[in-house]
Structures are given as C-alpha cells and as structure tokens.
Coordinates of N, CA and C in Angstrom, one line a residue:
X1 N 38.1 23.9 47.4 CA 37.1 24.0 48.6 C 36.7 22.8 49.1
X2 N 36.7 22.8 50.4 CA 36.2 21.3 51.0 C 34.9 21.1 50.9
X3 N 34.7 20.1 50.8 CA 33.3 19.5 50.6 C 32.4 19.7 51.6
X4 N 31.1 20.3 51.7 CA 30.1 20.5 52.8 C 29.5 19.2 53.2
X5 N 29.0 19.1 54.3 CA 27.9 17.7 54.5 C 26.9 17.0 53.5
X6 N 26.1 18.4 53.0 CA 25.2 18.1 51.8 C 26.0 17.2 50.8
X7 N 27.0 17.8 50.4 CA 27.7 17.1 49.2 C 28.2 15.8 49.2
X8 N 28.8 15.8 50.8 CA 29.5 14.2 51.1 C 28.2 13.1 51.1
X9 N 27.0 13.8 51.8 CA 26.0 13.0 51.6 C 25.2 12.5 50.6
X10 N 25.6 13.3 49.3 CA 24.9 13.2 48.1 C 25.8 11.9 47.3
X11 N 27.3 12.3 47.6 CA 28.0 11.3 47.0 C 28.0 10.0 47.7
X12 N 27.9 9.9 49.1 CA 27.6 8.7 49.7 C 26.4 7.9 49.1
X13 N 25.1 8.8 48.9 CA 24.0 8.1 48.3 C 24.2 7.6 46.9
X14 N 24.8 8.3 46.1 CA 25.3 7.9 44.7 C 26.2 6.4 44.7
X15 N 27.0 6.6 45.5 CA 27.9 5.4 45.7 C 27.0 4.1 46.4
X16 N 26.3 4.4 47.5 CA 25.7 3.3 48.2 C 24.4 2.7 47.4
X17 N 23.8 3.6 46.3 CA 22.6 3.0 45.8 C 22.5 2.0 45.1
X18 N 23.6 2.0 44.0 CA 23.7 0.7 43.1 C 24.1 -0.4 43.8
X19 N 25.0 -0.5 45.0 CA 25.3 -1.6 45.7 C 24.0 -2.2 46.4
X20 N 23.2 -1.5 47.0 CA 21.9 -2.0 47.6 C 21.3 -2.5 46.6
X21 N 21.0 -1.8 45.4 CA 20.0 -2.3 44.1 C 20.6 -3.6 43.9
X22 N 21.8 -4.1 43.8 CA 22.3 -5.3 43.4 C 22.3 -6.3 44.4
X23 N 22.6 -5.9 45.7 CA 22.3 -7.0 47.0 C 21.4 -7.1 47.7
X24 N 20.1 -6.3 47.5 CA 18.9 -6.2 48.3 C 17.7 -6.3 47.2
X25 N 17.0 -7.5 47.2 CA 15.7 -7.7 46.4 C 14.7 -6.6 47.1
X26 N 14.8 -6.1 48.5 CA 13.7 -5.3 48.9 C 13.8 -3.8 48.3
X27 N 15.0 -3.5 48.4 CA 15.5 -2.2 47.7 C 15.3 -2.1 46.3
X28 N 15.6 -3.1 45.6 CA 15.4 -3.4 44.0 C 13.7 -3.2 44.0
X29 N 12.8 -3.8 44.7 CA 11.5 -3.9 44.5 C 10.9 -2.6 44.8
X30 N 11.6 -1.8 45.8 CA 11.0 -0.4 46.3 C 11.5 0.6 45.2
X31 N 12.6 0.3 44.5 CA 13.4 1.3 43.5 C 12.6 1.3 42.5
X32 N 12.1 -0.1 42.0 CA 11.3 -0.1 40.5 C 9.8 0.3 41.0
X33 N 9.6 0.3 42.2 CA 8.1 0.7 42.1 C 8.0 2.2 42.2
X34 N 9.0 2.6 42.8 CA 9.2 4.1 42.8 C 9.2 4.8 41.6
X35 N 9.8 4.2 40.9 CA 10.1 4.5 39.3 C 8.7 4.4 38.6
X36 N 8.1 3.2 38.9 CA 6.6 3.2 38.4 C 5.6 4.2 38.7
X37 N 5.8 4.4 40.0 CA 4.7 5.6 40.5 C 5.3 7.0 39.9
X38 N 6.4 7.3 39.8 CA 6.8 8.3 39.3 C 6.5 8.6 37.6
X39 N 6.6 7.5 37.1 CA 6.0 7.5 35.6 C 4.6 7.8 35.6
X40 N 3.9 7.0 36.4 CA 2.4 7.5 36.5 C 2.1 9.1 36.9
X41 N 2.8 9.6 37.8 CA 2.6 10.8 38.2 C 3.1 11.7 36.8
X42 N 4.1 11.6 36.5 CA 4.6 12.4 35.3 C 3.6 12.5 34.1
X43 N 3.1 11.3 33.9 CA 2.2 11.0 32.7 C 1.1 11.5 33.0
X44 N 0.6 11.5 34.2 CA -0.9 12.5 34.7 C -0.5 13.9 34.4
X45 N 0.8 14.2 35.0 CA 1.0 16.0 34.8 C 0.9 16.2 33.3
X46 N 1.3 15.4 32.3 CA 1.7 15.9 31.1 C 0.1 15.9 30.5
X47 N -0.7 15.0 31.0 CA -2.2 14.8 30.5 C -2.9 15.9 30.7
X48 N -2.6 16.5 32.0 CA -3.6 17.4 32.4 C -3.8 18.5 31.4
X49 N -2.6 19.0 30.7 CA -2.9 20.3 30.1 C -3.8 20.0 28.7
X50 N -3.7 19.2 27.9 CA -4.6 19.0 26.8 C -5.9 18.5 27.4
X51 N -6.0 17.7 28.5 CA -7.4 17.6 29.1 C -8.2 18.7 29.6
X52 N -7.4 19.7 29.9 CA -8.0 20.9 30.0 C -8.9 21.6 29.0
X53 N -8.7 21.2 27.7 CA -9.4 21.8 26.8 C -10.7 21.1 26.5
X54 N -11.0 20.0 27.2 CA -12.4 19.0 26.8 C -12.4 18.4 28.3
X55 N -12.6 19.3 29.5 CA -12.6 18.7 30.8 C -13.8 17.5 31.0
X56 N -13.7 16.6 31.9 CA -14.5 15.5 31.8 C -14.9 14.6 30.5
X57 N -14.0 14.5 29.6 CA -14.4 14.0 28.3 C -13.9 12.6 28.3
X58 N -14.0 11.5 28.1 CA -13.6 10.3 28.0 C -12.6 10.0 26.9
X59 N -12.8 10.9 26.1 CA -11.7 10.8 25.0 C -10.4 11.2 25.2
X60 N -10.3 11.9 26.5 CA -9.1 12.3 26.9 C -8.4 11.2 27.6
X61 N -8.8 10.0 27.5 CA -8.1 8.7 27.8 C -7.2 8.2 26.9
X62 N -7.2 8.8 25.6 CA -6.3 8.5 24.6 C -5.1 8.9 24.8
X63 N -5.2 10.1 25.5 CA -3.7 10.8 26.0 C -3.0 9.9 27.2
X64 N -3.9 9.4 28.0 CA -3.3 8.3 29.0 C -3.1 7.1 28.2
X65 N -3.7 6.5 27.6 CA -3.1 5.4 26.8 C -1.8 5.6 25.9
X66 N -1.6 6.8 25.5 CA -0.3 7.2 24.9 C 0.7 7.1 25.6
X67 N 0.2 8.2 26.8 CA 1.6 8.2 27.6 C 2.0 6.6 28.2
X68 N 1.2 6.1 28.9 CA 1.4 5.1 29.5 C 2.1 3.8 28.5
X69 N 1.6 3.6 27.5 CA 2.2 2.5 26.6 C 3.5 3.0 26.2
X70 N 3.7 4.4 26.2 CA 5.0 4.6 25.7 C 6.1 4.7 26.7
X71 N 5.7 5.4 28.1 CA 6.5 5.5 29.0 C 6.9 4.4 29.8
X72 N 5.9 3.7 29.8 CA 6.1 2.1 30.5 C 7.1 1.0 29.9
X73 N 7.3 1.2 28.6 CA 8.0 0.7 27.7 C 9.6 0.4 28.5
X74 N 9.8 1.5 29.5 CA 11.1 1.5 30.0 C 11.4 0.1 30.5
X75 N 10.3 -0.4 31.3 CA 10.5 -1.7 31.9 C 10.5 -3.2 31.0
X76 N 10.5 -2.8 30.0 CA 10.7 -4.1 28.9 C 9.5 -5.2 28.7
X77 N 8.5 -4.8 29.0 CA 7.4 -5.7 29.2 C 6.7 -5.6 27.9
X78 N 6.7 -6.5 26.9 CA 5.6 -6.5 25.7 C 4.7 -7.2 26.0
X79 N 3.4 -7.1 25.4 CA 2.0 -7.3 25.5 C 1.7 -7.9 24.0
X80 N 1.1 -9.3 24.3 CA 0.6 -9.8 22.8 C -1.0 -10.1 23.4
X81 N -1.7 -9.3 22.4 CA -3.1 -9.3 22.6 C -3.9 -10.4 21.6
X82 N -4.5 -11.2 22.0 CA -5.4 -12.1 20.8 C -6.8 -11.9 21.1
X83 N -7.7 -11.8 19.8 CA -9.2 -11.7 19.6 C -9.2 -10.2 20.3
X84 N -8.6 -9.1 19.9 CA -8.8 -7.7 20.3 C -9.8 -7.4 19.9
X85 N -10.7 -7.9 18.8 CA -11.8 -7.4 18.0 C -13.0 -7.2 18.9
X86 N -12.8 -8.1 19.9 CA -14.0 -8.1 21.0 C -14.1 -7.1 21.6
X87 N -13.1 -6.1 21.7 CA -13.1 -4.7 22.5 C -13.1 -3.6 21.3
X88 N -13.6 -3.8 20.3 CA -13.6 -2.9 19.3 C -15.0 -2.5 18.5
X89 N -15.9 -3.0 19.5 CA -17.3 -2.5 19.1 C -17.6 -1.2 19.3
X90 N -18.6 -0.5 18.4 CA -18.8 1.0 18.6 C -20.1 0.9 19.8
X91 N -20.3 0.1 20.1 CA -21.5 0.1 21.0 C -21.2 0.1 22.4
X92 N -21.8 0.4 23.3 CA -21.5 0.6 25.0 C -21.4 -1.0 25.5
X93 N -20.5 -1.2 26.3 CA -20.4 -2.4 27.4 C -19.6 -2.2 28.5
X94 N -19.5 -3.2 29.2 CA -18.8 -3.1 30.6 C -17.7 -4.0 30.6
X95 N -16.7 -3.8 30.6 CA -15.5 -4.5 30.8 C -15.1 -5.1 32.4
X96 N -15.2 -6.1 32.6 CA -14.8 -6.6 34.1 C -13.7 -7.4 34.2
X97 N -12.6 -6.8 35.1 CA -11.3 -7.6 35.1 C -10.6 -7.9 36.4
X98 N -10.1 -8.9 36.5 CA -9.6 -9.3 37.6 C -8.5 -8.4 37.9
X99 N -8.1 -7.8 39.4 CA -7.1 -6.8 39.7 C -6.1 -7.5 40.7
X100 N -5.1 -7.7 40.1 CA -3.7 -8.1 41.1 C -2.8 -6.9 41.7
X101 N -2.6 -6.0 40.9 CA -1.6 -4.8 41.5 C -1.9 -3.7 40.7
X102 N -1.1 -2.4 41.1 CA -1.6 -1.3 40.3 C -0.7 -1.6 39.0
X103 N 0.2 -2.6 38.9 CA 0.7 -2.7 37.6 C -0.1 -3.2 36.3
X104 N -1.6 -3.5 36.9 CA -2.5 -3.6 36.0 C -3.0 -2.5 34.8
X105 N -2.4 -1.4 35.1 CA -2.3 -0.2 34.3 C -1.9 -0.5 32.9
X106 N -0.6 -1.2 33.0 CA 0.1 -1.4 31.9 C -0.7 -2.3 30.8
X107 N -1.2 -3.5 31.3 CA -2.2 -4.1 30.2 C -3.6 -3.5 29.9
X108 N -4.0 -2.7 31.1 CA -5.3 -2.4 30.8 C -5.3 -1.3 29.7
X109 N -4.2 -0.4 29.6 CA -4.3 0.8 28.5 C -3.7 0.2 27.3
X110 N -3.4 -1.2 27.4 CA -2.7 -1.7 26.1 C -4.0 -2.2 25.3
X111 N -5.1 -2.5 26.0 CA -6.3 -2.8 25.2 C -7.6 -1.9 25.6
X112 N -6.9 -1.0 25.9 CA -8.1 0.2 26.1 C -9.2 0.5 25.1
X113 N -10.4 0.2 25.2 CA -11.2 0.5 24.2 C -11.8 2.1 23.8
X114 N -12.2 2.5 22.8 CA -12.5 3.4 22.4 C -13.9 4.3 23.2
X115 N -13.6 5.6 23.6 CA -14.8 5.9 24.5 C -15.2 5.2 25.7
X116 N -14.0 5.0 26.4 CA -14.0 4.2 27.5 C -13.9 5.1 28.9
X117 N -14.4 4.6 29.9 CA -13.9 5.3 31.2 C -13.7 3.9 32.0
X118 N -13.4 4.4 33.4 CA -13.1 3.5 34.3 C -13.9 3.8 35.8
X119 N -14.2 2.8 36.5 CA -14.9 2.9 37.8 C -13.6 2.7 38.8
X120 N -13.4 3.7 40.0 CA -12.3 3.6 40.8 C -13.0 4.3 42.0
X121 N -12.4 3.8 43.1 CA -12.5 4.3 44.7 C -12.4 5.7 44.5
X122 N -13.3 6.5 45.3 CA -13.1 8.0 45.3 C -12.1 8.5 45.9
X123 N -11.3 7.7 46.7 CA -10.1 8.5 47.3 C -9.0 8.7 46.2
X124 N -8.9 8.0 45.1 CA -7.8 8.3 44.2 C -8.2 9.8 43.4
X125 N -9.2 10.5 43.8 CA -9.7 11.8 43.0 C -8.6 12.7 43.9
X126 N -8.1 12.4 45.2 CA -7.4 13.2 45.9 C -5.7 12.9 45.6
X127 N -5.6 11.9 44.9 CA -4.0 11.6 44.5 C -3.3 12.2 43.6
X128 N -3.1 13.9 44.0 CA -2.2 14.8 43.4 C -2.6 14.9 42.0
X129 N -1.5 14.9 41.0 CA -1.8 15.1 39.3 C -2.5 14.0 39.0
X130 N -2.4 12.8 39.7 CA -3.1 11.7 39.1 C -4.5 11.8 39.3
X131 N -5.0 12.3 40.2 CA -6.6 12.4 40.7 C -7.2 13.6 39.9
X132 N -6.3 14.8 39.7 CA -6.9 15.5 38.7 C -6.7 15.3 37.2
X133 N -6.0 14.5 36.5 CA -6.0 13.9 35.4 C -6.9 13.0 35.1
X134 N -7.3 12.2 36.3 CA -8.5 11.3 36.0 C -9.7 11.9 36.1
X135 N -9.9 12.8 37.1 CA -11.1 13.7 36.8 C -11.3 14.4 35.5
X136 N -10.4 14.9 34.9 CA -10.6 15.4 33.7 C -10.9 14.6 32.4
X137 N -10.4 13.3 32.8 CA -10.6 12.1 31.9 C -12.2 11.4 32.0
X138 N -12.9 12.2 33.0 CA -14.1 11.5 32.8 C -14.3 10.4 33.9
X139 N -13.4 10.0 34.6 CA -13.5 8.9 35.6 C -14.6 8.7 36.4
X140 N -15.3 7.5 36.7 CA -16.2 7.5 37.4 C -15.9 7.2 38.9
X141 N -16.1 8.0 39.9 CA -15.6 7.6 41.2 C -16.9 7.0 42.0
X142 N -16.5 6.0 43.0 CA -17.6 5.5 43.8 C -17.0 5.4 45.4
X143 N -18.1 5.9 46.0 CA -17.8 5.6 47.6 C -18.1 4.3 48.0
X144 N -16.9 3.7 48.6 CA -17.0 2.3 48.9 C -17.5 2.0 50.3
X145 N -17.6 3.2 51.2 CA -18.0 3.0 52.4 C -19.3 3.9 52.7
X146 N -20.0 4.0 51.7 CA -21.3 4.7 51.7 C -22.2 3.9 50.7
X147 N -23.2 3.0 51.1 CA -23.7 2.0 50.2 C -25.0 3.1 49.4
X148 N -25.4 4.1 50.0 CA -26.5 4.9 49.4 C -26.0 5.6 48.3
X149 N -24.7 6.4 48.5 CA -24.2 7.1 47.4 C -23.7 6.0 46.4
X150 N -23.1 5.0 46.6 CA -22.6 3.9 45.8 C -23.7 3.7 44.8
X151 N -24.9 3.4 45.2 CA -26.0 2.8 44.7 C -26.3 3.9 43.6
X152 N -26.5 5.2 44.2 CA -26.9 6.3 43.2 C -26.1 6.7 42.4
X153 N -24.4 6.4 42.6 CA -23.4 6.5 41.4 C -23.7 5.7 40.4
X154 N -24.2 4.3 40.7 CA -24.3 3.4 39.6 C -25.6 3.7 38.8
X155 N -26.6 4.1 39.6 CA -27.7 4.3 38.6 C -27.2 5.5 37.7
X156 N -26.7 6.6 38.2 CA -26.3 7.6 37.1 C -25.6 7.3 36.1
X157 N -24.6 6.1 36.6 CA -23.5 5.8 35.5 C -24.2 4.9 34.2
X158 N -25.2 4.0 35.0 CA -25.9 3.1 33.9 C -26.6 4.3 32.8
X159 N -27.2 5.2 33.2 CA -27.8 6.2 32.3 C -26.9 6.9 31.6
X160 N -25.7 7.3 31.9 CA -24.9 8.0 31.5 C -24.2 7.2 30.3
X161 N -23.8 5.9 30.4 CA -23.4 4.9 29.5 C -24.3 4.8 28.2
X162 N -25.3 4.8 28.6 CA -26.5 4.6 27.6 C -26.7 5.7 26.7
X163 N -26.9 6.9 27.3 CA -26.9 8.1 26.7 C -25.7 8.7 25.9
X164 N -24.7 8.1 26.6 CA -23.3 8.9 25.7 C -22.6 7.5 25.0
X165 N -23.2 6.6 24.9 CA -22.6 5.4 24.1 C -21.3 5.2 24.5
X166 N -21.0 4.9 26.1 CA -19.8 4.7 26.7 C -19.4 3.1 27.0
X167 N -18.1 3.0 27.2 CA -17.8 1.8 27.6 C -17.3 2.1 29.3
X168 N -17.3 1.0 29.8 CA -16.8 1.3 31.3 C -16.0 -0.1 31.8
X169 N -14.8 0.2 32.4 CA -14.0 -0.6 33.0 C -14.0 -0.8 34.3
X170 N -14.2 -2.0 34.8 CA -14.7 -2.1 36.2 C -13.7 -3.5 36.7
X171 N -13.2 -3.1 38.0 CA -12.6 -4.4 38.6 C -13.4 -4.8 39.9
X172 N -14.3 -5.8 39.5 CA -15.4 -6.3 40.4 C -15.0 -6.9 41.5
X173 N -13.6 -7.3 41.9 CA -13.1 -7.5 42.9 C -13.1 -6.8 44.1
X174 N -13.3 -5.5 43.9 CA -13.3 -4.1 44.5 C -11.9 -3.7 45.3
X175 N -10.9 -4.8 45.1 CA -9.4 -4.7 45.6 C -8.6 -5.2 44.8
X176 N -7.2 -5.1 45.1 CA -6.1 -5.7 44.4 C -6.1 -7.1 45.4
X177 N -5.7 -8.1 44.4 CA -5.3 -9.5 45.0 C -4.1 -10.0 44.5
X178 N -3.2 -10.0 45.5 CA -1.6 -10.4 45.2 C -1.5 -11.9 45.2
X179 N -2.6 -12.7 45.5 CA -2.5 -14.2 45.5 C -2.5 -14.7 44.4
X180 N -3.1 -14.4 43.2 CA -3.4 -15.1 41.9 C -4.8 -15.7 41.8
X181 N -5.5 -16.3 42.7 CA -6.8 -16.8 42.7 C -7.7 -15.2 42.6
X182 N -8.7 -15.6 42.1 CA -9.9 -14.4 42.1 C -10.7 -14.4 43.6
X183 N -10.9 -13.0 43.9 CA -11.7 -12.8 45.1 C -13.2 -12.8 44.6
X184 N -14.2 -13.0 45.7 CA -15.5 -12.9 45.3 C -15.7 -11.5 44.5
X185 N -16.5 -11.7 43.6 CA -17.0 -10.3 42.9 C -18.0 -9.5 43.7
X186 N -17.8 -8.4 43.8 CA -19.1 -7.4 44.0 C -20.2 -7.3 43.1
X187 N -21.1 -7.1 43.2 CA -22.4 -7.4 42.4 C -22.7 -5.9 41.5
X188 N -21.9 -4.8 41.9 CA -22.3 -3.6 41.1 C -22.1 -3.4 39.7
X189 N -21.0 -4.1 39.4 CA -20.8 -4.3 37.8 C -22.2 -5.2 36.9
X190 N -22.5 -6.0 37.7 CA -23.7 -6.8 37.0 C -24.9 -6.0 37.0
X191 N -25.2 -5.6 38.4 CA -26.4 -4.6 38.3 C -26.2 -3.3 37.5
X192 N -25.2 -2.9 37.4 CA -24.9 -1.8 36.2 C -25.3 -2.3 34.9
X193 N -24.7 -3.7 34.3 CA -25.0 -4.2 33.2 C -26.6 -4.4 32.9
X194 N -27.3 -4.6 33.9 CA -29.0 -4.8 33.9 C -29.4 -3.9 33.5
X195 N -29.0 -2.7 34.2 CA -29.6 -1.4 34.2 C -29.6 -0.6 33.3
X196 N -28.4 -0.6 32.6 CA -27.9 -0.3 31.3 C -28.3 -1.1 30.1
X197 N -28.4 -2.1 30.3 CA -28.8 -3.1 29.3 C -27.9 -3.2 28.1
X198 N -26.6 -3.4 28.7 CA -25.4 -3.4 27.9 C -24.9 -4.9 28.3
X199 N -23.9 -5.4 27.4 CA -23.1 -6.9 27.6 C -21.9 -6.6 28.5
X200 N -21.4 -7.7 29.0 CA -20.1 -7.5 29.9 C -19.3 -8.2 29.0
X201 N -18.0 -7.9 29.1 CA -16.9 -8.4 28.3 C -15.8 -8.6 29.5
X202 N -15.7 -9.9 29.9 CA -14.8 -10.4 30.8 C -13.3 -10.5 30.6
X203 N -12.8 -9.9 31.3 CA -11.0 -9.5 31.1 C -10.2 -10.4 32.2
X204 N -9.5 -11.4 31.8 CA -8.6 -12.2 32.8 C -7.0 -11.9 32.5
X205 N -6.5 -11.3 33.2 CA -5.1 -11.3 33.2 C -4.4 -12.3 34.2
X206 N -3.8 -13.1 33.7 CA -3.2 -14.3 34.5 C -2.3 -14.0 35.5
X207 N -1.9 -14.9 36.1 CA -1.2 -14.4 37.6 C 0.4 -13.9 37.3
X208 N 0.7 -12.9 37.7 CA 1.8 -12.1 37.5 C 3.2 -12.9 38.5
X209 N 2.8 -14.1 38.8 CA 3.5 -14.8 40.0 C 5.2 -14.8 39.2
X210 N 5.1 -15.1 38.2 CA 6.7 -15.3 37.4 C 7.4 -14.1 37.4
X211 N 7.0 -13.0 37.8 CA 7.8 -11.7 37.6 C 7.5 -10.6 38.4
X212 N 6.4 -11.1 39.4 CA 6.1 -10.1 40.6 C 5.5 -10.7 41.8
X213 N 6.1 -10.4 43.1 CA 5.4 -10.9 44.3 C 5.8 -9.6 45.2
X214 N 4.5 -9.4 45.8 CA 4.8 -8.5 46.9 C 5.0 -8.8 48.1
X215 N 4.7 -10.4 48.4 CA 5.0 -10.8 49.7 C 6.6 -11.3 49.6
X216 N 7.2 -11.6 48.5 CA 8.6 -11.7 48.5 C 9.3 -10.7 47.7
X217 N 8.7 -9.6 47.7 CA 9.4 -8.2 47.3 C 10.2 -8.4 46.0
X218 N 9.5 -9.1 45.1 CA 10.2 -9.6 43.9 C 9.3 -8.8 42.5
X219 N 10.0 -8.1 41.7 CA 9.3 -7.5 40.4 C 10.5 -7.5 39.5
X220 N 10.1 -8.2 38.3 CA 11.0 -8.6 37.2 C 12.3 -9.0 37.4
X221 N 12.4 -9.8 38.3 CA 13.8 -10.7 38.5 C 14.2 -11.2 37.6
X222 N 15.7 -11.1 37.7 CA 16.3 -11.7 36.3 C 15.9 -13.4 36.1
X223 N 15.5 -14.1 37.0 CA 15.0 -15.5 36.8 C 13.7 -15.6 36.4
X224 N 13.1 -15.2 35.4 CA 11.7 -15.3 35.2 C 11.7 -16.6 34.1
X225 N 10.7 -17.2 34.6 CA 10.5 -18.7 33.8 C 9.4 -18.6 32.9
X226 N 9.6 -19.1 31.8 CA 8.6 -19.4 30.6 C 7.3 -19.8 31.2
X227 N 6.0 -19.3 30.8 CA 4.9 -19.9 31.5 C 3.5 -19.7 30.5
X228 N 3.0 -20.5 30.0 CA 1.7 -20.3 29.2 C 0.5 -20.8 29.7
X229 N -0.7 -20.0 29.6 CA -1.8 -20.7 30.2 C -2.2 -21.7 29.3
X230 N -2.4 -22.9 30.0 CA -3.1 -23.9 29.1 C -4.6 -24.0 28.7
X231 N -5.3 -23.3 29.7 CA -7.0 -23.1 29.3 C -7.3 -21.9 28.3
X232 N -8.0 -22.6 27.4 CA -8.4 -21.8 26.4 C -10.1 -22.0 26.1
X233 N -10.8 -20.8 25.9 CA -12.5 -20.8 25.7 C -12.6 -20.1 24.4
X234 N -13.7 -20.1 23.9 CA -14.3 -19.2 23.0 C -14.2 -17.8 23.2
X235 N -13.6 -17.0 22.4 CA -13.8 -15.5 22.8 C -12.7 -15.0 23.6
X236 N -12.0 -15.8 24.2 CA -10.8 -15.4 24.8 C -9.7 -14.5 24.4
X237 N -9.3 -13.3 24.9 CA -8.2 -12.5 24.3 C -7.1 -13.0 25.4
X238 N -5.9 -13.6 24.7 CA -4.9 -13.8 25.7 C -3.9 -12.5 25.4
X239 N -3.2 -12.2 26.7 CA -2.4 -11.1 26.6 C -0.7 -11.7 27.1
X240 N 0.1 -12.1 26.2 CA 1.4 -12.3 26.8 C 2.4 -11.3 26.8
X241 N 3.1 -11.5 27.8 CA 4.2 -10.5 28.0 C 5.4 -11.1 28.0
X242 N 6.5 -10.4 27.3 CA 7.9 -10.8 27.1 C 8.8 -9.9 28.0
X243 N 9.6 -10.3 28.6 CA 10.5 -9.2 29.4 C 12.1 -10.0 29.2
X244 N 12.9 -9.1 28.8 CA 14.2 -9.0 28.6 C 15.0 -8.7 29.7
X245 N 15.7 -9.7 30.3 CA 16.8 -9.5 31.3 C 18.2 -10.0 31.1
X246 N 19.1 -9.3 31.4 CA 20.6 -9.9 31.2 C 20.8 -10.2 30.1
X247 N 20.2 -9.7 28.8 CA 20.4 -10.2 27.6 C 19.6 -11.4 27.0
X248 N 18.6 -12.1 28.1 CA 18.0 -13.1 27.6 C 16.8 -12.8 27.8
X249 N 15.9 -13.6 26.4 CA 14.4 -13.2 26.6 C 13.8 -14.3 27.5
X250 N 12.9 -14.0 28.1 CA 11.9 -14.5 28.9 C 10.6 -14.3 28.5
X251 N 9.5 -15.0 28.9 CA 8.1 -14.7 28.8 C 7.1 -15.4 29.7
X252 N 6.0 -14.7 29.8 CA 5.1 -15.3 30.5 C 3.6 -14.9 29.8
X253 N 2.6 -15.9 30.1 CA 1.3 -15.3 29.5 C 0.8 -14.5 30.8
X254 N 0.7 -13.3 30.2 CA 0.1 -12.4 31.3 C -1.1 -11.8 31.2
X255 N -2.4 -12.6 30.6 CA -3.4 -12.3 30.7 C -4.3 -12.4 29.7
X256 N -5.6 -12.4 29.6 CA -6.6 -12.7 28.5 C -7.9 -12.1 28.9
X257 N -8.7 -11.7 27.5 CA -10.0 -11.1 27.7 C -11.0 -11.9 27.3
X258 N -11.9 -12.4 27.8 CA -13.2 -13.0 27.1 C -14.1 -12.2 26.6

C-alpha cells in the first residue's frame, strides 16, 4: 500500500528533527524548552488529582516538589545546597529570591520549605493544568495592574501567614531578568514582612550564563565552563549545579540562599 501524504510528512519530520537539533542552536534551544514546559504541564496534571482531596492546602506543594525534583532530573542538573538549615524553621518567614528564568523552578523546589506557598502574577491562574494545580496548592495570586487589589492581597496574605504559620516565596524583582544583574526590587515583600512581623530569608541564585542564554538561544550547551562564586557571607546557602554533557562532567555555581 502506498504511503499517503500524512505518513510521508511524519517520516520527513522524524528524519529532519535530529538533523536540525544538531545543526541549529535555536532549534535545540526551542526543543529543550518545549520539553521543559511539557514536563511542567505533565507534573501539574499529575498533582491535580491528590490535591483535589484537600484544595487550597499549601501542603499540596509537597507533591509539586516531588514531581519537579524527579521529572526534571532528565536534564542532568544536580544541585548542591549549603546551609539548608536556615530554611528548616518551623516558624513563618518570607523567602525573597532573584528571578532569572522559568528554569528557577528547578532550584526553587529543591530548597522548598515545609508549609510554604508562592506569590505569583494572577495571569498564571489561567495557564491550563498549571494554573489549576497551583490554585489547588494554595498559591497567592497578585494583580500587578491594579494597585488597590494588590494592596488588599498583601494585607490578607500577611494575616494568612501569621494565622496559619506559613512561609511565602516571593520574587521581589517582579519579572524575569535574563541579564544576570538584579533589577530594582518591588516593595511588596518588605511591606508584607513588616505587616506580618516575620523575618526575610534572602535567596540568591547566581548567574545561569554558563549554561543558559535567552539572547544567544543557548541552554545546556556542550561547552559549559566551570565557575564558582567567590563571594561568601555568613548565612549564605550556596547551590551548585553539575551538568553532564558528552560524557564529561561540568559544573557551575548556580545559586545561594542567605
């Protein structure tokens, strides 16, 4: 039986895809991010079912952390966390962290404290399975375009943190920054800490530039150079990542928590 157009099209795609993957950095970049977001959505879909048993409970994030830490291992990134004990307090606190990329979730869930939720933009509530799963996990959504609503959200969140002995993970820059340096911080997290009368735990993930660049369309390139942050302060939790490529170990200091 002769092959029809659809079958020929599928065969062509299967033949061309590995060639494009090897020859085009842009195609490789897009393919890896497509895989990354697919894993995020699959993880979210899996989490929905157990989370339905106790909706809007922050303890559902334990399922998220388990799914992300296991499924993301496909990318070969290993994390080394120093001074994790600063995040193991049974009292409420607010984690403030720099935000470089959606890849931050890999490190975020590796250091995820017990009874913690995260403050995110309201638009993510409508992001398919991800939005539903995050809502079931008790995520705090903020409307960035309505100052009055944002203020009310922060006031309610401060009360929620104190009454329920919760931790809150916040990205004070307010948006992703791919350039490495920090953007000016929004004041919300700091006002929230004052309102709730809880401490701040600063978290710093060092630059991803050794293995990721949105501008150059590079992600986990085979030529990853070793890098270690030279700065060290008391209470800092360093996170180092190691990536294996072409049978060779490479490593980069991928973050820290103060």
